[in-house]
mmCIF file of C-alpha atoms in Angstrom:
data_model
loop_
_atom_site.group_PDB
_atom_site.id
_atom_site.type_symbol
_atom_site.label_atom_id
_atom_site.label_comp_id
_atom_site.label_asym_id
_atom_site.label_seq_id
_atom_site.Cartn_x
_atom_site.Cartn_y
_atom_site.Cartn_z
ATOM 1 C CA MET T 10 0.038 -0.123 -0.235
ATOM 2 C CA GLU T 11 1.151 3.434 -1.018
ATOM 3 C CA LEU T 12 1.697 5.704 2.514
ATOM 4 C CA THR T 13 0.953 8.809 3.088
ATOM 5 C CA GLU T 14 3.299 11.471 4.353
ATOM 6 C CA ASN T 15 2.366 11.913 7.942
ATOM 7 C CA GLN T 16 2.625 7.903 7.729
ATOM 8 C CA GLU T 17 6.102 7.963 6.278
ATOM 9 C CA MET T 18 7.222 10.340 9.036
ATOM 10 C CA TYR T 19 5.565 8.556 12.187
ATOM 11 C CA LEU T 20 7.158 5.273 10.875
ATOM 12 C CA LYS T 21 10.765 6.770 10.449
ATOM 13 C CA ILE T 22 10.129 8.673 14.206
ATOM 14 C CA LEU T 23 9.211 5.054 15.523
ATOM 15 C CA ASP T 24 11.777 3.582 13.850
ATOM 16 C CA GLU T 25 14.808 5.641 15.217
ATOM 17 C CA PHE T 26 13.217 5.421 18.424
ATOM 18 C CA ILE T 27 13.603 1.302 18.451
ATOM 19 C CA GLU T 28 17.168 1.722 16.776
ATOM 20 C CA GLN T 29 18.444 3.909 19.450
ATOM 21 C CA GLU T 30 16.475 3.042 22.385
ATOM 22 C CA ILE T 31 14.803 -0.071 22.366
ATOM 23 C CA GLU T 32 17.048 -2.646 20.517
ATOM 24 C CA PRO T 33 19.820 -1.580 22.778
ATOM 25 C CA ARG T 34 17.919 -2.753 25.784
ATOM 26 C CA ILE T 35 15.937 -5.388 24.210
ATOM 27 C CA LYS T 36 17.294 -8.135 25.840
ATOM 28 C CA GLU T 37 16.342 -6.657 29.382
ATOM 29 C CA LEU T 38 12.846 -5.863 27.909
ATOM 30 C CA ASP T 39 12.538 -9.867 26.929
ATOM 31 C CA THR T 40 13.825 -11.163 30.178
ATOM 32 C CA VAL T 41 13.335 -8.397 33.106
ATOM 33 C CA ASP T 42 9.476 -8.606 34.136
ATOM 34 C CA GLU T 43 8.948 -5.094 35.277
ATOM 35 C CA TYR T 44 6.761 -2.605 33.317
ATOM 36 C CA PRO T 45 9.599 -0.210 31.670
ATOM 37 C CA VAL T 46 8.167 3.212 32.751
ATOM 38 C CA TRP T 47 10.970 4.499 31.080
ATOM 39 C CA MET T 48 9.371 3.709 27.411
ATOM 40 C CA GLN T 49 5.931 4.985 28.328
ATOM 41 C CA GLN T 50 7.761 8.260 29.402
ATOM 42 C CA ARG T 51 9.652 8.374 25.959
ATOM 43 C CA VAL T 52 6.275 7.216 23.776
ATOM 44 C CA ALA T 53 4.659 9.692 25.536
ATOM 45 C CA GLU T 54 7.525 12.823 24.751
ATOM 46 C CA LEU T 55 7.466 11.845 20.984
ATOM 47 C CA GLY T 56 3.718 12.184 20.614
ATOM 48 C CA PHE T 57 2.565 9.180 19.788
ATOM 49 C CA THR T 58 -0.012 8.815 23.158
ATOM 50 C CA ARG T 59 -1.682 11.277 20.796
ATOM 51 C CA LEU T 60 -1.688 9.506 17.601
ATOM 52 C CA VAL T 61 -5.767 8.970 16.945
ATOM 53 C CA ALA T 62 -7.345 10.942 19.168
ATOM 54 C CA PRO T 63 -9.469 13.953 17.810
ATOM 55 C CA GLU T 64 -7.494 17.473 17.140
ATOM 56 C CA GLU T 65 -10.027 18.998 19.118
ATOM 57 C CA HIS T 66 -9.253 17.399 22.350
ATOM 58 C CA GLY T 67 -5.407 17.649 21.641
ATOM 59 C CA GLY T 68 -4.695 14.386 19.471
ATOM 60 C CA LEU T 69 -3.065 14.284 16.420
ATOM 61 C CA GLY T 70 -5.757 13.188 14.380
ATOM 62 C CA GLU T 71 -4.809 10.370 12.405
ATOM 63 C CA ASN T 72 -6.836 7.472 11.374
ATOM 64 C CA MET T 73 -7.157 3.680 12.428
ATOM 65 C CA THR T 74 -4.900 2.695 9.442
ATOM 66 C CA THR T 75 -1.747 4.772 10.823
ATOM 67 C CA LEU T 76 -1.947 2.546 14.039
ATOM 68 C CA LEU T 77 -2.251 -0.535 12.637
ATOM 69 C CA LEU T 78 1.022 0.487 11.128
ATOM 70 C CA LEU T 79 2.513 1.450 13.583
ATOM 71 C CA ILE T 80 1.751 -1.109 15.820
ATOM 72 C CA MET T 81 2.682 -3.751 13.460
ATOM 73 C CA ARG T 82 6.389 -2.228 13.411
ATOM 74 C CA ALA T 83 6.441 -1.719 16.900
ATOM 75 C CA CYS T 84 5.411 -5.885 17.729
ATOM 76 C CA ARG T 85 8.526 -6.572 15.529
ATOM 77 C CA TYR T 86 10.507 -5.599 18.377
ATOM 78 C CA ASN T 87 8.835 -5.903 21.801
ATOM 79 C CA ASN T 88 4.956 -6.340 22.835
ATOM 80 C CA THR T 89 5.006 -3.485 25.561
ATOM 81 C CA LEU T 90 5.905 -1.117 22.679
ATOM 82 C CA GLY T 91 3.019 -2.147 20.598
ATOM 83 C CA SER T 92 0.928 -1.556 23.549
ATOM 84 C CA LEU T 93 1.926 2.185 24.656
ATOM 85 C CA ILE T 94 1.473 2.968 20.598
ATOM 86 C CA ASN T 95 -2.130 1.800 20.980
ATOM 87 C CA CYS T 96 -2.284 4.127 24.084
ATOM 88 C CA SER T 97 -4.007 6.992 21.833
ATOM 89 C CA ASN T 98 -6.665 4.499 21.259
ATOM 90 C CA ASN T 99 -7.646 4.844 24.831
ATOM 91 C CA ALA T 100 -8.622 8.351 24.246
ATOM 92 C CA ASN T 101 -10.956 7.346 21.248
ATOM 93 C CA LYS T 102 -12.578 4.957 23.835
ATOM 94 C CA LEU T 103 -12.827 7.212 26.898
ATOM 95 C CA LEU T 104 -14.684 9.785 24.430
ATOM 96 C CA SER T 105 -16.907 7.413 22.795
ATOM 97 C CA PHE T 106 -18.946 6.855 26.236
ATOM 98 C CA ALA T 107 -17.528 9.654 28.678
ATOM 99 C CA ASN T 108 -19.413 12.679 30.295
ATOM 100 C CA GLU T 109 -17.645 15.915 30.570
ATOM 101 C CA GLN T 110 -15.703 15.348 34.323
ATOM 102 C CA GLN T 111 -14.868 11.990 32.943
ATOM 103 C CA ILE T 112 -13.302 13.596 29.878
ATOM 104 C CA GLU T 113 -11.709 16.635 31.867
ATOM 105 C CA THR T 114 -10.460 14.093 34.846
ATOM 106 C CA PHE T 115 -9.257 11.175 33.014
ATOM 107 C CA LEU T 116 -8.225 12.212 28.771
ATOM 108 C CA PRO T 117 -5.160 13.908 30.483
ATOM 109 C CA ARG T 118 -3.896 11.046 31.717
ATOM 110 C CA ILE T 119 -3.880 9.160 28.711
ATOM 111 C CA LEU T 120 -2.614 12.103 26.244
ATOM 112 C CA ASP T 121 0.175 13.656 28.183
ATOM 113 C CA GLU T 122 0.875 10.530 30.506
ATOM 114 C CA GLY T 123 0.486 7.721 28.100
ATOM 115 C CA ARG T 124 -1.328 5.656 31.330
ATOM 116 C CA PHE T 125 -3.896 2.985 29.699
ATOM 117 C CA MET T 126 -7.580 3.299 30.300
ATOM 118 C CA GLY T 127 -7.320 -0.438 31.646
ATOM 119 C CA MET T 128 -10.005 -2.688 31.340
ATOM 120 C CA ALA T 129 -11.147 -4.195 34.866
ATOM 121 C CA TYR T 130 -14.041 -6.851 33.371
ATOM 122 C CA THR T 131 -12.550 -10.620 33.710
ATOM 123 C CA GLU T 132 -13.560 -12.546 36.917
ATOM 124 C CA PRO T 133 -12.009 -15.544 38.700
ATOM 125 C CA SER T 134 -15.240 -17.465 37.955
ATOM 126 C CA GLY T 135 -16.426 -15.222 34.702
ATOM 127 C CA GLY T 136 -13.407 -15.808 31.878
ATOM 128 C CA SER T 137 -14.548 -14.391 28.711
ATOM 129 C CA ASP T 138 -18.305 -14.650 29.938
ATOM 130 C CA SER T 139 -18.913 -10.427 30.391
ATOM 131 C CA ARG T 140 -21.997 -11.140 31.980
ATOM 132 C CA ALA T 141 -20.942 -13.466 34.707
ATOM 133 C CA VAL T 142 -20.196 -10.436 37.004
ATOM 134 C CA GLN T 143 -19.676 -10.758 40.622
ATOM 135 C CA THR T 144 -18.310 -7.330 41.379
ATOM 136 C CA THR T 145 -21.171 -5.043 43.019
ATOM 137 C CA ALA T 146 -21.540 -1.650 43.324
ATOM 138 C CA VAL T 147 -24.146 0.114 45.436
ATOM 139 C CA LEU T 148 -25.375 3.573 45.182
ATOM 140 C CA ASP T 149 -25.239 5.171 48.740
ATOM 141 C CA GLY T 150 -26.262 9.126 48.735
ATOM 142 C CA ASP T 151 -24.344 10.990 46.066
ATOM 143 C CA GLU T 152 -21.243 8.317 45.266
ATOM 144 C CA TRP T 153 -21.253 4.022 44.321
ATOM 145 C CA VAL T 154 -19.352 1.350 46.500
ATOM 146 C CA ILE T 155 -17.432 -1.125 44.734
ATOM 147 C CA ASN T 156 -16.755 -4.460 45.524
ATOM 148 C CA GLY T 157 -15.092 -7.373 44.022
ATOM 149 C CA THR T 158 -11.977 -9.119 42.357
ATOM 150 C CA LYS T 159 -10.625 -8.515 38.747
ATOM 151 C CA SER T 160 -8.308 -11.273 37.508
ATOM 152 C CA PHE T 161 -5.701 -11.359 34.596
ATOM 153 C CA ILE T 162 -5.496 -7.957 34.519
ATOM 154 C CA SER T 163 -2.696 -6.362 32.083
ATOM 155 C CA TYR T 164 -0.418 -3.349 32.491
ATOM 156 C CA ARG T 165 -1.975 -2.320 35.909
ATOM 157 C CA SER T 166 1.552 -0.429 36.574
ATOM 158 C CA ALA T 167 0.598 1.665 33.353
ATOM 159 C CA VAL T 168 -3.339 2.428 34.219
ATOM 160 C CA GLY T 169 -4.147 5.988 35.141
ATOM 161 C CA SER T 170 -8.284 5.182 35.546
ATOM 162 C CA TRP T 171 -10.133 1.612 35.232
ATOM 163 C CA GLN T 172 -13.386 0.808 33.582
ATOM 164 C CA VAL T 173 -15.005 -1.573 35.860
ATOM 165 C CA SER T 174 -18.045 -3.860 35.577
ATOM 166 C CA ALA T 175 -20.612 -4.432 38.551
ATOM 167 C CA LYS T 176 -23.856 -5.446 39.287
ATOM 168 C CA THR T 177 -26.309 -2.691 40.009
ATOM 169 C CA VAL T 178 -29.902 -1.885 40.705
ATOM 170 C CA ASN T 179 -31.061 1.464 39.062
ATOM 171 C CA GLU T 180 -33.725 3.455 40.693
ATOM 172 C CA GLU T 181 -36.704 1.138 39.618
ATOM 173 C CA GLY T 182 -35.316 -1.909 40.970
ATOM 174 C CA VAL T 183 -33.879 -3.331 38.042
ATOM 175 C CA GLU T 184 -30.706 -5.018 38.366
ATOM 176 C CA GLY T 185 -28.106 -5.113 35.700
ATOM 177 C CA ILE T 186 -24.228 -4.427 34.702
ATOM 178 C CA SER T 187 -22.993 -1.017 34.844
ATOM 179 C CA VAL T 188 -19.308 -0.238 33.785
ATOM 180 C CA PHE T 189 -17.612 2.982 36.066
ATOM 181 C CA LEU T 190 -14.399 4.946 35.591
ATOM 182 C CA VAL T 191 -12.337 4.441 38.475
ATOM 183 C CA ASP T 192 -9.184 6.703 39.366
ATOM 184 C CA ALA T 193 -6.298 3.701 39.627
ATOM 185 C CA GLN T 194 -4.741 5.084 42.896
ATOM 186 C CA ALA T 195 -8.566 6.092 44.391
ATOM 187 C CA PRO T 196 -9.086 4.734 48.003
ATOM 188 C CA GLY T 197 -10.011 1.139 47.949
ATOM 189 C CA VAL T 198 -8.129 -0.041 44.915
ATOM 190 C CA SER T 199 -5.368 -2.830 45.290
ATOM 191 C CA TYR T 200 -3.090 -4.915 43.469
ATOM 192 C CA GLY T 201 -2.186 -8.437 44.007
ATOM 193 C CA ALA T 202 1.270 -9.774 43.197
ATOM 194 C CA HIS T 203 1.564 -10.440 39.330
ATOM 195 C CA TYR T 204 1.202 -13.547 37.672
ATOM 196 C CA ASP T 205 4.624 -15.628 36.528
ATOM 197 C CA LYS T 206 3.428 -16.418 33.486
ATOM 198 C CA PHE T 207 4.215 -17.385 30.040
ATOM 199 C CA GLY T 208 4.821 -14.298 27.355
ATOM 200 C CA TRP T 209 4.098 -10.662 27.393
ATOM 201 C CA CYS T 210 6.985 -9.859 29.618
ATOM 202 C CA GLY T 211 7.002 -6.384 31.345
ATOM 203 C CA SER T 212 3.104 -6.158 30.978
ATOM 204 C CA ASP T 213 2.448 -6.628 35.159
ATOM 205 C CA THR T 214 -0.366 -8.739 34.912
ATOM 206 C CA GLY T 215 -2.455 -9.446 38.145
ATOM 207 C CA ASP T 216 -5.573 -9.146 40.158
ATOM 208 C CA VAL T 217 -7.143 -5.909 40.953
ATOM 209 C CA TYR T 218 -9.210 -5.391 44.191
ATOM 210 C CA PHE T 219 -11.783 -3.159 45.143
ATOM 211 C CA LYS T 220 -12.968 -2.905 48.855
ATOM 212 C CA ASP T 221 -15.330 -0.429 49.492
ATOM 213 C CA CYS T 222 -14.148 1.826 46.718
ATOM 214 C CA ARG T 223 -16.543 5.152 46.954
ATOM 215 C CA VAL T 224 -16.349 6.950 43.578
ATOM 216 C CA PRO T 225 -18.685 9.903 42.619
ATOM 217 C CA ALA T 226 -21.779 9.234 40.918
ATOM 218 C CA TRP T 227 -20.567 10.717 37.575
ATOM 219 C CA SER T 228 -18.404 7.726 37.480
ATOM 220 C CA VAL T 229 -21.066 5.766 35.396
ATOM 221 C CA CYS T 230 -20.312 4.973 31.823
ATOM 222 C CA GLY T 231 -23.353 5.923 29.887
ATOM 223 C CA GLU T 232 -26.487 4.807 31.724
ATOM 224 C CA VAL T 233 -26.785 2.647 34.782
ATOM 225 C CA ASN T 234 -27.244 -1.198 34.037
ATOM 226 C CA LYS T 235 -26.126 -0.639 30.184
ATOM 227 C CA GLY T 236 -22.456 -1.288 30.847
ATOM 228 C CA LEU T 237 -22.451 -4.221 28.678
ATOM 229 C CA HIS T 238 -23.045 -2.020 25.476
ATOM 230 C CA VAL T 239 -20.205 0.303 26.732
ATOM 231 C CA SER T 240 -17.971 -2.614 27.144
ATOM 232 C CA LEU T 241 -18.651 -4.333 24.135
ATOM 233 C CA SER T 242 -18.475 -0.992 21.866
ATOM 234 C CA THR T 243 -15.020 -0.536 21.371
ATOM 235 C CA LEU T 244 -14.192 -4.244 20.099
ATOM 236 C CA ASP T 245 -13.962 -3.799 16.867
ATOM 237 C CA GLY T 246 -11.412 -1.745 17.101
ATOM 238 C CA ALA T 247 -9.849 -3.818 19.899
ATOM 239 C CA ARG T 248 -9.651 -6.960 17.621
ATOM 240 C CA LEU T 249 -8.121 -4.976 14.939
ATOM 241 C CA VAL T 250 -5.510 -4.316 17.436
ATOM 242 C CA ILE T 251 -4.920 -7.487 18.385
ATOM 243 C CA GLY T 252 -4.585 -8.744 14.342
ATOM 244 C CA ALA T 253 -1.930 -5.754 14.184
ATOM 245 C CA ARG T 254 0.188 -7.500 17.089
ATOM 246 C CA ALA T 255 0.148 -10.738 15.659
ATOM 247 C CA VAL T 256 1.433 -9.778 12.105
ATOM 248 C CA GLY T 257 4.367 -7.798 13.918
ATOM 249 C CA TYR T 258 5.324 -10.691 15.880
ATOM 250 C CA ALA T 259 4.632 -12.922 12.494
ATOM 251 C CA GLU T 260 7.501 -10.711 10.715
ATOM 252 C CA GLY T 261 9.487 -10.040 13.879
ATOM 253 C CA ALA T 262 10.099 -14.368 13.779
ATOM 254 C CA PHE T 263 9.999 -14.033 9.976
ATOM 255 C CA GLU T 264 12.936 -12.047 10.251
ATOM 256 C CA LYS T 265 14.710 -13.520 12.769
ATOM 257 C CA ALA T 266 14.546 -17.338 11.168
ATOM 258 C CA TRP T 267 15.290 -15.772 7.653
ATOM 259 C CA GLU T 268 18.690 -13.828 9.171
ATOM 260 C CA TYR T 269 19.220 -17.175 10.734
ATOM 261 C CA ALA T 270 18.717 -19.643 7.837
ATOM 262 C CA SER T 271 20.603 -17.196 5.226
ATOM 263 C CA THR T 272 23.837 -17.474 7.131
ATOM 264 C CA ARG T 273 23.897 -21.170 8.796
ATOM 265 C CA GLU T 274 25.190 -23.650 6.557
ATOM 266 C CA ALA T 275 24.468 -27.798 6.837
ATOM 267 C CA PHE T 276 25.702 -30.480 4.646
ATOM 268 C CA GLY T 277 27.497 -27.938 2.606
ATOM 269 C CA ARG T 278 24.628 -25.298 1.897
ATOM 270 C CA MET T 279 23.204 -22.353 3.202
ATOM 271 C CA LEU T 280 19.785 -23.432 4.771
ATOM 272 C CA THR T 281 17.959 -21.002 2.535
ATOM 273 C CA ASP T 282 19.234 -23.526 -0.164
ATOM 274 C CA PHE T 283 16.976 -26.446 0.961
ATOM 275 C CA GLN T 284 13.696 -26.746 -1.065
ATOM 276 C CA ALA T 285 11.992 -28.035 2.124
ATOM 277 C CA LEU T 286 13.013 -24.685 4.123
ATOM 278 C CA GLN T 287 12.398 -22.529 0.759
ATOM 279 C CA HIS T 288 8.345 -23.899 0.848
ATOM 280 C CA TYR T 289 8.670 -22.710 5.027
ATOM 281 C CA PHE T 290 9.199 -19.185 3.653
ATOM 282 C CA ALA T 291 7.248 -18.995 1.285
ATOM 283 C CA ASP T 292 4.281 -20.193 3.246
ATOM 284 C CA MET T 293 4.928 -17.962 6.421
ATOM 285 C CA TYR T 294 5.213 -14.776 3.983
ATOM 286 C CA SER T 295 2.348 -15.125 2.059
ATOM 287 C CA ASP T 296 0.425 -16.085 5.459
ATOM 288 C CA ILE T 297 1.942 -12.819 6.699
ATOM 289 C CA GLU T 298 1.012 -10.967 3.435
ATOM 290 C CA VAL T 299 -2.820 -11.967 3.709
ATOM 291 C CA SER T 300 -3.347 -11.152 7.215
ATOM 292 C CA ARG T 301 -1.756 -7.787 6.893
ATOM 293 C CA GLY T 302 -3.687 -6.914 3.533
ATOM 294 C CA TYR T 303 -7.122 -8.321 5.248
ATOM 295 C CA LEU T 304 -6.414 -5.837 8.205
ATOM 296 C CA MET T 305 -5.763 -3.070 6.248
ATOM 297 C CA HIS T 306 -8.930 -3.590 4.451
ATOM 298 C CA LEU T 307 -10.980 -3.753 7.488
ATOM 299 C CA ALA T 308 -8.929 -0.545 8.933
ATOM 300 C CA SER T 309 -10.124 1.304 6.001
ATOM 301 C CA GLU T 310 -13.341 0.808 6.695
ATOM 302 C CA LEU T 311 -13.031 1.669 9.984
ATOM 303 C CA ASP T 312 -11.719 4.627 9.158
ATOM 304 C CA ALA T 313 -14.952 5.305 6.672
ATOM 305 C CA GLY T 314 -17.201 4.926 9.440
ATOM 306 C CA ARG T 315 -18.859 1.133 8.642
ATOM 307 C CA SER T 316 -18.588 -1.212 11.474
ATOM 308 C CA VAL T 317 -16.709 -4.400 11.125
ATOM 309 C CA GLY T 318 -18.153 -6.904 13.525
ATOM 310 C CA LYS T 319 -17.986 -9.899 11.728
ATOM 311 C CA GLY T 320 -14.374 -8.881 10.222
ATOM 312 C CA GLY T 321 -13.231 -7.291 13.369
ATOM 313 C CA SER T 322 -13.884 -11.287 14.690
ATOM 314 C CA ILE T 323 -12.279 -13.105 11.821
ATOM 315 C CA ALA T 324 -9.195 -11.272 11.679
ATOM 316 C CA LYS T 325 -8.679 -11.764 15.152
ATOM 317 C CA LEU T 326 -9.501 -15.340 14.825
ATOM 318 C CA LYS T 327 -7.102 -15.497 11.594
ATOM 319 C CA CYS T 328 -4.099 -13.354 12.497
ATOM 320 C CA THR T 329 -3.763 -14.873 15.641
ATOM 321 C CA THR T 330 -4.044 -18.055 14.339
ATOM 322 C CA MET T 331 -1.238 -17.168 11.916
ATOM 323 C CA ALA T 332 0.936 -16.015 14.201
ATOM 324 C CA GLN T 333 1.321 -18.457 16.380
ATOM 325 C CA GLN T 334 1.932 -21.082 13.901
ATOM 326 C CA VAL T 335 4.311 -18.971 11.518
ATOM 327 C CA CYS T 336 6.547 -17.989 15.268
ATOM 328 C CA GLN T 337 6.266 -21.672 16.080
ATOM 329 C CA ARG T 338 7.838 -22.415 11.986
ATOM 330 C CA ALA T 339 10.423 -20.129 12.504
ATOM 331 C CA MET T 340 11.417 -21.955 15.477
ATOM 332 C CA GLU T 341 11.746 -24.878 14.313
ATOM 333 C CA ILE T 342 13.681 -23.367 11.211
ATOM 334 C CA CYS T 343 16.414 -22.146 13.805
ATOM 335 C CA GLY T 344 16.536 -25.577 15.604
ATOM 336 C CA GLY T 345 18.288 -25.108 18.820
ATOM 337 C CA MET T 346 18.817 -21.867 18.331
ATOM 338 C CA GLY T 347 15.531 -20.878 18.306
ATOM 339 C CA LEU T 348 15.070 -22.573 21.964
ATOM 340 C CA LEU T 349 17.723 -19.833 23.601
ATOM 341 C CA LYS T 350 16.299 -16.757 25.239
ATOM 342 C CA ASP T 351 19.336 -15.165 24.331
ATOM 343 C CA PHE T 352 18.627 -15.709 20.969
ATOM 344 C CA GLY T 353 15.582 -13.518 20.873
ATOM 345 C CA LEU T 354 13.043 -15.920 18.794
ATOM 346 C CA SER T 355 11.033 -17.821 21.526
ATOM 347 C CA ARG T 356 9.712 -14.343 22.987
ATOM 348 C CA TYR T 357 7.838 -14.028 19.783
ATOM 349 C CA TYR T 358 6.260 -17.841 19.921
ATOM 350 C CA GLU T 359 5.145 -17.077 23.860
ATOM 351 C CA ASP T 360 3.499 -13.453 23.105
ATOM 352 C CA ALA T 361 1.546 -14.731 20.192
ATOM 353 C CA CYS T 362 0.368 -17.642 22.196
ATOM 354 C CA VAL T 363 -1.386 -14.882 24.443
ATOM 355 C CA LEU T 364 -3.160 -13.238 21.707
ATOM 356 C CA ILE T 365 -5.361 -16.268 21.424
ATOM 357 C CA THR T 366 -7.049 -15.551 24.200
ATOM 358 C CA GLY T 367 -6.925 -11.494 24.591
ATOM 359 C CA GLU T 368 -10.004 -9.658 23.412
ATOM 360 C CA GLY T 369 -12.511 -12.840 23.497
ATOM 361 C CA THR T 370 -10.867 -16.855 23.015
ATOM 362 C CA SER T 371 -11.070 -18.171 18.928
ATOM 363 C CA GLU T 372 -13.986 -20.067 20.116
ATOM 364 C CA ILE T 373 -15.533 -16.940 21.000
ATOM 365 C CA GLN T 374 -14.896 -15.440 17.968
ATOM 366 C CA LYS T 375 -16.337 -18.250 15.607
ATOM 367 C CA ASN T 376 -19.350 -18.082 17.909
ATOM 368 C CA ILE T 377 -19.579 -14.511 16.660
ATOM 369 C CA ILE T 378 -18.720 -15.337 13.150
ATOM 370 C CA PHE T 379 -21.061 -17.943 12.880
ATOM 371 C CA LYS T 380 -24.451 -15.943 14.435
ATOM 372 C CA SER T 381 -23.214 -12.897 11.716
ATOM 373 C CA ILE T 382 -23.286 -15.458 8.980
ATOM 374 C CA LYS T 383 -26.989 -17.263 10.326
ATOM 375 C CA LYS T 384 -28.145 -13.610 10.367
ATOM 376 C CA ASP T 385 -26.962 -12.555 6.902
ATOM 377 C CA ARG T 386 -28.732 -16.054 5.262
ATOM 378 C CA ARG T 387 -32.444 -14.717 7.169
#
């Protein structure tokens, strides 16, 4: 695809940042499981935290296509960098439902500081079922009191505000689910130890606890008892972002395997001279290109104001599956070297595996796709 002048400029700035500041610390980023605050600060200084936010709110007003291009490039090198490039998309999520007080309080944390608006939805007994909420929010005068536990929550150290789902009762006595915006450092919010997990090094994943956490009435996102609409309304773009991460991981793994195979001799020949490996590379390259092309198509649809509900699920399903397969094949090509942490290839496979679960498992995406197919044929 032909890039705009702005896209070329942003990619050049990102490439220089990666070359000068990310690559020299890549082994540290791959092995030290701590959130890199320094990276967050630098990404904010470079302006990427304003990328797709509207200009009238202090953003740069770029589109989804530009965002995905940058995320793909970032994830060739480091997963957390990809997350930080996506930070500006949090501003658009906030603006899609927020009231004036929420915007005034929390938008600067995203644009100026690069702090995420975290999604505290998943619960120990809920998993992918967004309706299986045990956390409660009870109205007490002009405040809501929130109690509950959220689990498998990532980037806790980087969050400025939490979107928290909770069971509520409205003025008519009807029960439902609402979503609240809660200051990450509010009294009553605490954090458990981070999980020692597979993949996404530095993402600070763990539990978030809400114990008698009191928030003002204006903290409700949208309307009381209509929180599922708020939580599900931003998933189109989120699933494309997951797809872009997947393509970035696959590209990084491909390049690593190509570099190794084109310099490694076996039986007197370079590995790239063996037809079996040539076919591996042809398949990997083709899968990456097809995935990227479909993502760019969907991004252009979103940029034109059209919904990509089914397409977003297809992209999430196929791109993440592709990334896992490409990264695994890259490790096979590199043999024993691919298993070594210092070699820097295994992290792509680990990070790709995480994507299979995020923003709805593959099985959830298949359910959505089938329901859409069925609806189209009525």
